[in-house]
CSV table of C-alpha atoms in Angstrom, one decimal:
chain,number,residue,atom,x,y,z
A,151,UNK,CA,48.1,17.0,22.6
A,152,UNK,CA,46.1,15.2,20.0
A,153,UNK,CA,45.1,18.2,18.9
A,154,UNK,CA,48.2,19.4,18.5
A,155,UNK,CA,49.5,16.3,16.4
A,156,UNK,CA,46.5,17.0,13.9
A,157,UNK,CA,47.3,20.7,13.6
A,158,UNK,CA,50.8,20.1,12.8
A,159,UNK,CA,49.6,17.3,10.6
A,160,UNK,CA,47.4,19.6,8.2
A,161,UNK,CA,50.1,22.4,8.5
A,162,UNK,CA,52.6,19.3,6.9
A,163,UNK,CA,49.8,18.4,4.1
A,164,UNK,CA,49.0,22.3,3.2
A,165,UNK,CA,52.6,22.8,2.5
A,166,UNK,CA,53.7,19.6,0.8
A,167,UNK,CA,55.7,20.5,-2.4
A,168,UNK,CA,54.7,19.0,-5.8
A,169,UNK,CA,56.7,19.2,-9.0
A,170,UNK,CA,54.6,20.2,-12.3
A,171,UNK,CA,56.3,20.5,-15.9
A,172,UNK,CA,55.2,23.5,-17.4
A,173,UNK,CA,55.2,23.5,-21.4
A,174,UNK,CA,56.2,26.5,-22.8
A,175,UNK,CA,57.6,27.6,-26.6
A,176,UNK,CA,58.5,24.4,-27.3
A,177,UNK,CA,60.3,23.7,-23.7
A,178,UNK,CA,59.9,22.0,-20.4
A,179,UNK,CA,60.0,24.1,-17.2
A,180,UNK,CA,59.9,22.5,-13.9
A,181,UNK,CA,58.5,23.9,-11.4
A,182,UNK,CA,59.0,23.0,-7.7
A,183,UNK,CA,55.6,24.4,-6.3
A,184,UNK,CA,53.4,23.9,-2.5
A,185,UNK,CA,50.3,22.1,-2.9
A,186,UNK,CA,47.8,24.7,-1.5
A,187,UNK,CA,49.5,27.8,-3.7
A,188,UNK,CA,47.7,29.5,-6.3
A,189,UNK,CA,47.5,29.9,-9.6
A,190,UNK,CA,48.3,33.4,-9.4
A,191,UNK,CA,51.6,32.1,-7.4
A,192,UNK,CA,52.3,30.0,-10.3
A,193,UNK,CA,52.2,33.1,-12.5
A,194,UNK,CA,54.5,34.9,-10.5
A,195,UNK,CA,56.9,31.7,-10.3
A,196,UNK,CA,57.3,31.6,-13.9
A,197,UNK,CA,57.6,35.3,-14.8
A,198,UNK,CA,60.9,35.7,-14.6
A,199,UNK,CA,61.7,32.2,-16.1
A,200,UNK,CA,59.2,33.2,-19.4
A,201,UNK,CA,60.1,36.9,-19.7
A,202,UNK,CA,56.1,36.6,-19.6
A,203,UNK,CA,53.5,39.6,-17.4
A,204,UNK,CA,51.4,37.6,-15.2
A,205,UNK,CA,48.6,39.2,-16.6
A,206,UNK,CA,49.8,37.8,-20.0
A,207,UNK,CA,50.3,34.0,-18.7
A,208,UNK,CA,46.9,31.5,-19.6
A,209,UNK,CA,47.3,27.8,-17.9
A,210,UNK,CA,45.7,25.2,-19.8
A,211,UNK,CA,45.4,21.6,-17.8
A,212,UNK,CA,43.6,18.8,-18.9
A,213,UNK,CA,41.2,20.9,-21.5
A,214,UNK,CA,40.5,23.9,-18.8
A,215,UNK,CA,41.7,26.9,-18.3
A,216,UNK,CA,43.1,27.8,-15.2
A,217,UNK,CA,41.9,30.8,-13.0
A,218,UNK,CA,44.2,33.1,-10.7
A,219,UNK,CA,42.1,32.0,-7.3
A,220,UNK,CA,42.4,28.4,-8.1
A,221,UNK,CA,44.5,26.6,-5.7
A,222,UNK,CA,46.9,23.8,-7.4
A,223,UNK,CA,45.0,21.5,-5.0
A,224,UNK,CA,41.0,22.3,-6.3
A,225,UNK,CA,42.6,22.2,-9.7
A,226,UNK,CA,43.4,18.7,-9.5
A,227,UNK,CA,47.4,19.3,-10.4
A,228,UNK,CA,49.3,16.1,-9.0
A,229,UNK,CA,53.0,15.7,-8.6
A,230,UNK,CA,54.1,15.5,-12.3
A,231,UNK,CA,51.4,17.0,-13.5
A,232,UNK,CA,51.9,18.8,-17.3
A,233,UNK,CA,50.3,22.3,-17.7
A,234,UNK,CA,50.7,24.2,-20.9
A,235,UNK,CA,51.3,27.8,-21.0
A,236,UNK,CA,50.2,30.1,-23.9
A,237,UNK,CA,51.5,34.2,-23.6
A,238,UNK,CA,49.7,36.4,-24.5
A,239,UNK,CA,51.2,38.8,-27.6
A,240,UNK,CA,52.7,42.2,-26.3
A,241,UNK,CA,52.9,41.3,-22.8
A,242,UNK,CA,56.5,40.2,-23.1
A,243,UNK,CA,59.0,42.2,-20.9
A,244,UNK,CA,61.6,43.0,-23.0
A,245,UNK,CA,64.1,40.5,-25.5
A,246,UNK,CA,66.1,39.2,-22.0
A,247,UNK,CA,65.6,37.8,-18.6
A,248,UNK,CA,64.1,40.0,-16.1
A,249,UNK,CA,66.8,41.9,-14.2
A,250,UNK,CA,64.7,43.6,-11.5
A,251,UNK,CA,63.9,41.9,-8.1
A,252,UNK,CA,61.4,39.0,-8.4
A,253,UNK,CA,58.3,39.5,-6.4
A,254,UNK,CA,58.2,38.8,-2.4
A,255,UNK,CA,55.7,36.2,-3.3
A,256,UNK,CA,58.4,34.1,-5.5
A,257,UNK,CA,60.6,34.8,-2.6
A,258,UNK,CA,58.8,33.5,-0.2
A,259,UNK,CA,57.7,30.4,-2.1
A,260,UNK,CA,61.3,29.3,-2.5
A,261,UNK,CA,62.2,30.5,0.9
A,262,UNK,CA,59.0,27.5,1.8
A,263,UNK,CA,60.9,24.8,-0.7
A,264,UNK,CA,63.8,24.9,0.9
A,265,UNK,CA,62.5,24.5,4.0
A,266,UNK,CA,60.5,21.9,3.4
A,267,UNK,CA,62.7,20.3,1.7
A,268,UNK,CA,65.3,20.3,4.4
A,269,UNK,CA,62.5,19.3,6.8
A,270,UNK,CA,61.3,16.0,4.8
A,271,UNK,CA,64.2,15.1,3.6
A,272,UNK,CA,64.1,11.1,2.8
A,273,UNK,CA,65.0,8.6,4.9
A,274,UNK,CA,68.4,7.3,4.1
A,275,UNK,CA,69.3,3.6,3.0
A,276,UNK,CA,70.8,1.3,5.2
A,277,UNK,CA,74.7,1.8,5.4
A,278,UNK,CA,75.0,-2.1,5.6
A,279,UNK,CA,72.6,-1.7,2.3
A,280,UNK,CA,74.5,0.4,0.5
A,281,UNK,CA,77.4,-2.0,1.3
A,282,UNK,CA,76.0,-5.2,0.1
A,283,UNK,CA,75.0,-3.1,-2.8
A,284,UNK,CA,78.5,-1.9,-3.4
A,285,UNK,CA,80.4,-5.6,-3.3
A,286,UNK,CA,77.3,-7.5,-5.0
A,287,UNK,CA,76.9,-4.5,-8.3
A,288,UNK,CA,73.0,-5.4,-7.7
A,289,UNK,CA,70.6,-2.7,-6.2
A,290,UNK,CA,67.3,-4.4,-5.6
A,291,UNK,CA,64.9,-1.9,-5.7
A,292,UNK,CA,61.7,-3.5,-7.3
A,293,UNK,CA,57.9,-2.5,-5.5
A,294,UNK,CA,59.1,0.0,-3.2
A,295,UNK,CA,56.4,2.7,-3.6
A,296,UNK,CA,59.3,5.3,-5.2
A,297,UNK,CA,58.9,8.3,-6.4
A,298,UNK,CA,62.6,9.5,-6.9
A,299,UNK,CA,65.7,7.5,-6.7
A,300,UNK,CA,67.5,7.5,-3.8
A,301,UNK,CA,70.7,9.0,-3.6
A,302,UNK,CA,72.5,6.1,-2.0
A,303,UNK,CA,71.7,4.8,-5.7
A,304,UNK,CA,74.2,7.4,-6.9
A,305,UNK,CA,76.9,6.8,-4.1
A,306,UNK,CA,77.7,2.9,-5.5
A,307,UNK,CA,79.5,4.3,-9.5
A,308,UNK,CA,80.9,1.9,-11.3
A,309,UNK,CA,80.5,-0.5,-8.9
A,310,UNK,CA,77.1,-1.0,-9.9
A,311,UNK,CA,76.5,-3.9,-12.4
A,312,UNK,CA,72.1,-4.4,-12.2
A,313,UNK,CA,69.5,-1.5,-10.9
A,314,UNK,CA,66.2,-2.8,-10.7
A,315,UNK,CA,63.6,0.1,-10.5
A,316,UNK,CA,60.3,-1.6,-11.8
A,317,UNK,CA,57.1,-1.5,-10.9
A,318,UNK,CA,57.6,2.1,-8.7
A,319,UNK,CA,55.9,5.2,-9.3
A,320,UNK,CA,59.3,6.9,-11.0
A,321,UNK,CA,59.0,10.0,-13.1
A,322,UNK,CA,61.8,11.5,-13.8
A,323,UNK,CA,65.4,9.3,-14.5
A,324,UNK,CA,68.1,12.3,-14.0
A,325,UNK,CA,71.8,13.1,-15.7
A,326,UNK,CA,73.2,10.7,-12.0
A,327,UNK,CA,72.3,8.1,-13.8
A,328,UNK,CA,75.8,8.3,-16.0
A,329,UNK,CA,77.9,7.7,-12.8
A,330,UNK,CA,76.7,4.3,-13.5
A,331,UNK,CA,79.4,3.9,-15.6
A,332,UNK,CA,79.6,0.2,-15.4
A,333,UNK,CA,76.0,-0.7,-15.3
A,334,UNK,CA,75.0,-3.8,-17.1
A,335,UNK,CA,71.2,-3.6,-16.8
A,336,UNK,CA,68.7,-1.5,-16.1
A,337,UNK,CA,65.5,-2.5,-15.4
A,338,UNK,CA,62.4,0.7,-15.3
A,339,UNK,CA,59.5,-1.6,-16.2
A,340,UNK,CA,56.2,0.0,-15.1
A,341,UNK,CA,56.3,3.3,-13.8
A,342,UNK,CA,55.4,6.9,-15.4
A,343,UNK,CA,59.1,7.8,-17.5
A,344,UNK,CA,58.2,9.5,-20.2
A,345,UNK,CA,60.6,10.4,-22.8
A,346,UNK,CA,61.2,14.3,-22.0
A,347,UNK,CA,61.7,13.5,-18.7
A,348,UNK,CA,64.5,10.9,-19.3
A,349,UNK,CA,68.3,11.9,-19.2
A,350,UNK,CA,68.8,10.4,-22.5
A,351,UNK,CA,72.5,11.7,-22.4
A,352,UNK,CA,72.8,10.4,-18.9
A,353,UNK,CA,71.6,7.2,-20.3
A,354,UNK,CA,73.4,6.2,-23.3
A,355,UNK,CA,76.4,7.0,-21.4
A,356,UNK,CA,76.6,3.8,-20.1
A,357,UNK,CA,78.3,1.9,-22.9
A,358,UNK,CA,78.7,-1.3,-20.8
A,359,UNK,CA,74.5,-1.4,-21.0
A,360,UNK,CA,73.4,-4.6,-22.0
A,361,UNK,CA,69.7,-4.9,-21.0
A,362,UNK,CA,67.2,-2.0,-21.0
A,363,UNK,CA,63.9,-2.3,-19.8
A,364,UNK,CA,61.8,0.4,-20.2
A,365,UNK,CA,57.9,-1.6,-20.2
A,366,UNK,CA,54.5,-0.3,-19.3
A,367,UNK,CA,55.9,3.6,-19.4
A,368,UNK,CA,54.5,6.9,-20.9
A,369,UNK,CA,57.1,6.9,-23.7
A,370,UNK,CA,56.4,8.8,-27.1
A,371,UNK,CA,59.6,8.7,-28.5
A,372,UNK,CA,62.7,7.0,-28.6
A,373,UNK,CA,65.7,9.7,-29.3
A,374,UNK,CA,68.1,8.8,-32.0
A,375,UNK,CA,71.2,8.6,-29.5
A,376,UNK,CA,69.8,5.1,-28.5
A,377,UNK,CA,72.2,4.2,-31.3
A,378,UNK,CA,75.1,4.6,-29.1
A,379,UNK,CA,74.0,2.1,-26.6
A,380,UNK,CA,76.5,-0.1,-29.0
A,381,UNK,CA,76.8,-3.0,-26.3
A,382,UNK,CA,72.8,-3.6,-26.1
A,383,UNK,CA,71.6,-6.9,-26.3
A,384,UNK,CA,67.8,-6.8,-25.2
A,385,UNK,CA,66.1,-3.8,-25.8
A,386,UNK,CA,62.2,-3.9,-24.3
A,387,UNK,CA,59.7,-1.0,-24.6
A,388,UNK,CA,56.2,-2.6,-24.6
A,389,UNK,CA,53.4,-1.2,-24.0
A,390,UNK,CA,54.4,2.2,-24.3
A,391,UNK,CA,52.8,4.7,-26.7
A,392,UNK,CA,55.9,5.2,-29.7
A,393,UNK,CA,54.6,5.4,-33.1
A,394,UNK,CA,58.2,4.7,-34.6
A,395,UNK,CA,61.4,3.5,-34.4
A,396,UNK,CA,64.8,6.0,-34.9
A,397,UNK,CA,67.2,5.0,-38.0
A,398,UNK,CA,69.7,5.1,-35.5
A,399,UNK,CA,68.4,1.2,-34.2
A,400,UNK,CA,70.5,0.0,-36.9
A,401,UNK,CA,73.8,0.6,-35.1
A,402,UNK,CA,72.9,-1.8,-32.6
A,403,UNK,CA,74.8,-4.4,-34.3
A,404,UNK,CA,75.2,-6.5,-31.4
A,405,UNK,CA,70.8,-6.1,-30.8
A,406,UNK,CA,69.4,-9.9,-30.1
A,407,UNK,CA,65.8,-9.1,-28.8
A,408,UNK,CA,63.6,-6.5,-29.7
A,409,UNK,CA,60.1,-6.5,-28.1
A,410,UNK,CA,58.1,-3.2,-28.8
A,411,UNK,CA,54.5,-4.9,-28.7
A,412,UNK,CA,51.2,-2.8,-27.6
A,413,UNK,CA,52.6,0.4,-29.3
A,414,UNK,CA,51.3,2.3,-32.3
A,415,UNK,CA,54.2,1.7,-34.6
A,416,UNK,CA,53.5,1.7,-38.3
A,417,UNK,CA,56.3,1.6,-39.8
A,418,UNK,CA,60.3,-0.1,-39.6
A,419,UNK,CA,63.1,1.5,-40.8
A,420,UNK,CA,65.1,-0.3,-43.4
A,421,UNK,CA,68.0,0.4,-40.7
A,422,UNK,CA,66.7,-2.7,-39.2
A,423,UNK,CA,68.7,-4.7,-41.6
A,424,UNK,CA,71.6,-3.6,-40.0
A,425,UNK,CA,71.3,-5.4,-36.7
A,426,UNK,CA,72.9,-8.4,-37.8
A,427,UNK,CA,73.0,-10.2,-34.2
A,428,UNK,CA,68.9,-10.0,-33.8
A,429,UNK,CA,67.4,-13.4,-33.2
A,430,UNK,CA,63.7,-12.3,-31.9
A,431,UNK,CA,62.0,-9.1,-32.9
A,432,UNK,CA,58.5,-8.8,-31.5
A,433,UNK,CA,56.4,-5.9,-33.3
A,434,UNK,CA,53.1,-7.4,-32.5
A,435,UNK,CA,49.8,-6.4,-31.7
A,436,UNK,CA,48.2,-2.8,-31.5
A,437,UNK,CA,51.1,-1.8,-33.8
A,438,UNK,CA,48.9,-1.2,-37.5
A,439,UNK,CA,52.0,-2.5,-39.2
A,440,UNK,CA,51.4,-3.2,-43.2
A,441,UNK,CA,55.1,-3.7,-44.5
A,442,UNK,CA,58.3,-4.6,-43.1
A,443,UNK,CA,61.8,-3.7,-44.8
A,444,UNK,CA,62.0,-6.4,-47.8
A,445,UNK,CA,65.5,-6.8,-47.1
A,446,UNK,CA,64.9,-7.8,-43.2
A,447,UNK,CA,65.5,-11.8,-43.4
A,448,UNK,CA,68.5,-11.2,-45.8
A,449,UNK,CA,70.2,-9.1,-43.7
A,450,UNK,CA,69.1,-10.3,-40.4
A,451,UNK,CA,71.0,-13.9,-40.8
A,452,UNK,CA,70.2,-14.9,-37.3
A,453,UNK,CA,66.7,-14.1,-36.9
A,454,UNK,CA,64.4,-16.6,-35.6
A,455,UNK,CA,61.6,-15.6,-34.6
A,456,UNK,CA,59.2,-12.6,-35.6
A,457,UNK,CA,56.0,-12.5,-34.1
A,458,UNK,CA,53.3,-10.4,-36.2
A,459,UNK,CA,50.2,-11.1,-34.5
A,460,UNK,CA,47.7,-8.7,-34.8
A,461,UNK,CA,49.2,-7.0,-37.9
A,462,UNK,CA,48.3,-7.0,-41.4
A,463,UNK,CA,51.4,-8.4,-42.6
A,464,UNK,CA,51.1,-11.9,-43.9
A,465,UNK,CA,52.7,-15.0,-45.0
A,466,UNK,CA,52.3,-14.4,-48.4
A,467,UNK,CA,54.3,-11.0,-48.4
A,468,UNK,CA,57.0,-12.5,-46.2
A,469,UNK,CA,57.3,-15.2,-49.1
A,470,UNK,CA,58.4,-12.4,-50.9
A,471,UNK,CA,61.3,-11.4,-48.8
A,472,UNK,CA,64.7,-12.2,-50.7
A,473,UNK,CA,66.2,-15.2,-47.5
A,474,UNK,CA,63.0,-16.1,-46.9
A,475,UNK,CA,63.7,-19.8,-46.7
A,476,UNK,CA,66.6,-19.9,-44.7
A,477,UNK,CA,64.2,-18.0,-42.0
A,478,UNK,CA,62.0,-20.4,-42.3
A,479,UNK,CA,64.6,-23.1,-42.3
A,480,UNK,CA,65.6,-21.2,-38.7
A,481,UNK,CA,62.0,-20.8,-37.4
A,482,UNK,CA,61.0,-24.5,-37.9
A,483,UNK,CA,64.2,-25.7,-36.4
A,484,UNK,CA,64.1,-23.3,-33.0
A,485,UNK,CA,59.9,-24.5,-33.2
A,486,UNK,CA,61.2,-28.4,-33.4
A,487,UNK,CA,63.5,-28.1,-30.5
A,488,UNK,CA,60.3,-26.2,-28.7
A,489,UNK,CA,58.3,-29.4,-29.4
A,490,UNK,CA,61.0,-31.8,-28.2
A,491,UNK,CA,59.7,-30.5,-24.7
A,492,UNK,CA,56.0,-30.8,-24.9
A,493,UNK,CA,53.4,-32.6,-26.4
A,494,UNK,CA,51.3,-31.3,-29.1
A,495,UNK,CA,48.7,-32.9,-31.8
A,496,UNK,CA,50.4,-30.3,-35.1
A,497,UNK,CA,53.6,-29.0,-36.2
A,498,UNK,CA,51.9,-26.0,-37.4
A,499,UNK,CA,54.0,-22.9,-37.4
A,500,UNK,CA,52.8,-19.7,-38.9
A,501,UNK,CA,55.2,-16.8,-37.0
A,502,UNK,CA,52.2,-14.9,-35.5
A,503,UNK,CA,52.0,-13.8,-39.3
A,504,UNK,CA,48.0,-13.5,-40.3
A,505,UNK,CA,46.5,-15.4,-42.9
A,506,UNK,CA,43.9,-14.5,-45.3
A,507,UNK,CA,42.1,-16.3,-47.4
């Protein structure tokens, strides 16, 4: 009997499904694929999605190329895994799609998905959950060893005013996320989004948003339709890996907080000026920034704070900035009420900004 258990639960574990993205002409495939298949299977998978010969199909993961006999298992590929794709010239069938019968190997594989699928298919939420998620708008769902959402998630609409999905092991947010239409905040600190496999139309749908949380991800880029998130108040994308900021941030008019420290950011866009509501913008370390828009303190009425540790933007140049001294009239006012609460031996207050000497 024991025996029997085991058997059935290697069969289970051969045949487990993973999802890989493969890269391709400037485009993301995915690929729905059992762990034990080849990479001969994968070939055959994607023919008739590239319009590419097998023969004329070269996998590149981490640095190595991939042979046909290689399993997606002894290749190390993981659920989300990225493989790039190059074609080989003059092995393209044709301008179109394929129109002749795909392989029985292709046939069979998604004959297996389905079925697995079907068989280990995930355990539902509570009905008296979803309920209490339904009357309260908050869906709790913080440290719960994720890997998708679940589709109770969908089932609560506009009912649903907070989704908390940090610290999970998320990869993909999808288009559902729109039926969120009343959503308030959305919290996706710490997991492994990145930015291609974000529904970014899905997302900045919800024009009722007013906190996003996106910390501790794999994003690259944010997409210039963040601009019609129009209700944001507290945008947070620390330690991500974005080297910029869209134009578009300036049409978050009603923007208080910005925190993007521990990226690679060099550079502001003047559009910056433009959110008139921001009261603390953190750009700080590990972000090489030299300047920041001259007209920043003008503009930005409210701001408060701006912490520029780690930077090589100093007092000096701030000095500089036309509205410079009502800032600093702000700064030393919000640090006063700060020291009203604690005891300390200087009033010192230099922003985070470096000094040199």
């Amino acid at each position: 009997m024991e025996a029997g258990k085991a058997a059935g639960t290697d069969s289970r574990e051969e045949s487990r499904m993973i999802k890989v993205n493969v890269k391709f002409s400037g485009r993301s495939i995915p690929v729905e694929i059992p762990l034990d298949s080849t990479v001969r299977d994968l070939k055959s998978i994607l023919q008739p999605l590239t319009n590419v010969l097998p023969r004329g199909q070269k996998f590149i993961f981490k640095g190595k190329v991939l042979v046909d006999e290689m399993t997606m298992r002894s290749s190390e590929i993981i659920n989300g895994s990225k493989i790039m794709l190059m074609a080989t010239q003059g092995l393209h069938q044709g301008d179109g799609p394929i129109k002749q019968e795909a392989p029985a190997i292709e046939k069979n594989l998604r004959r297996r998905t389905s079925e697995l699928l079907k068989a280990n298919k995930e355990v539902s939420v509570p009905k008296s959950q979803l309920e209490r998620w339904k009357a309260t708008g908050i869906i709790a769902l913080s440290e719960c060893n994720l890997k998708a959402i679940p589709e109770e998630v969908w089932m609560c609409g506009p009912s649903a005013r907070l989704l908390d999905l940090s610290h999970n092991s998320l990869l993909q947010l999808p288009d559902k996320i729109a039926c969120l239409s009343s959503m308030q905040k959305l919290l996706l600190n710490a997991n492994d989004l990145s930015d291609e496999l974000i529904s970014w139309e899905g997302l900045t749908s919800l024009k009722s948003l007013t906190i996003l949380s996106l910390n501790q991800n794999c994003l690259a880029v944010l997409p210039s339709a963040i601009g019609a998130l129009t209700s944001l108040r507290q945008l947070l994308v620390e330690n991500n890996k974005l080297t910029c900021l869209p134009t578009e941030i300036g049409l978050l008019t009603n923007l208080q907080t910005l925190k993007a420290a521990n990226n690679s950011i060099n550079d502001i866009p003047a559009s910056i000026g433009e959110c008139i509501s921001l009261v603390e913008a953190l750009y700080t370390s590990n972000n090489g920034l030299r300047s920041l828009p001259s007209t920043l303190f003008k503009m930005c009425s409210q701001l408060s704070i701006l912490d520029l540790h780690g930077t090589e933007v100093t007092m000096d140049v701030l000095r500089q900035f036309e509205g410079w001294d009502d800032f600093d009239n702000r700064r030393r006012l919000k640090h006063q009420k700060q020291l009203d609460f604690r005891v300390t031996g200087s009033a010192e207050f230099d922003e985070g900004a470096d000094k040199r000497y």
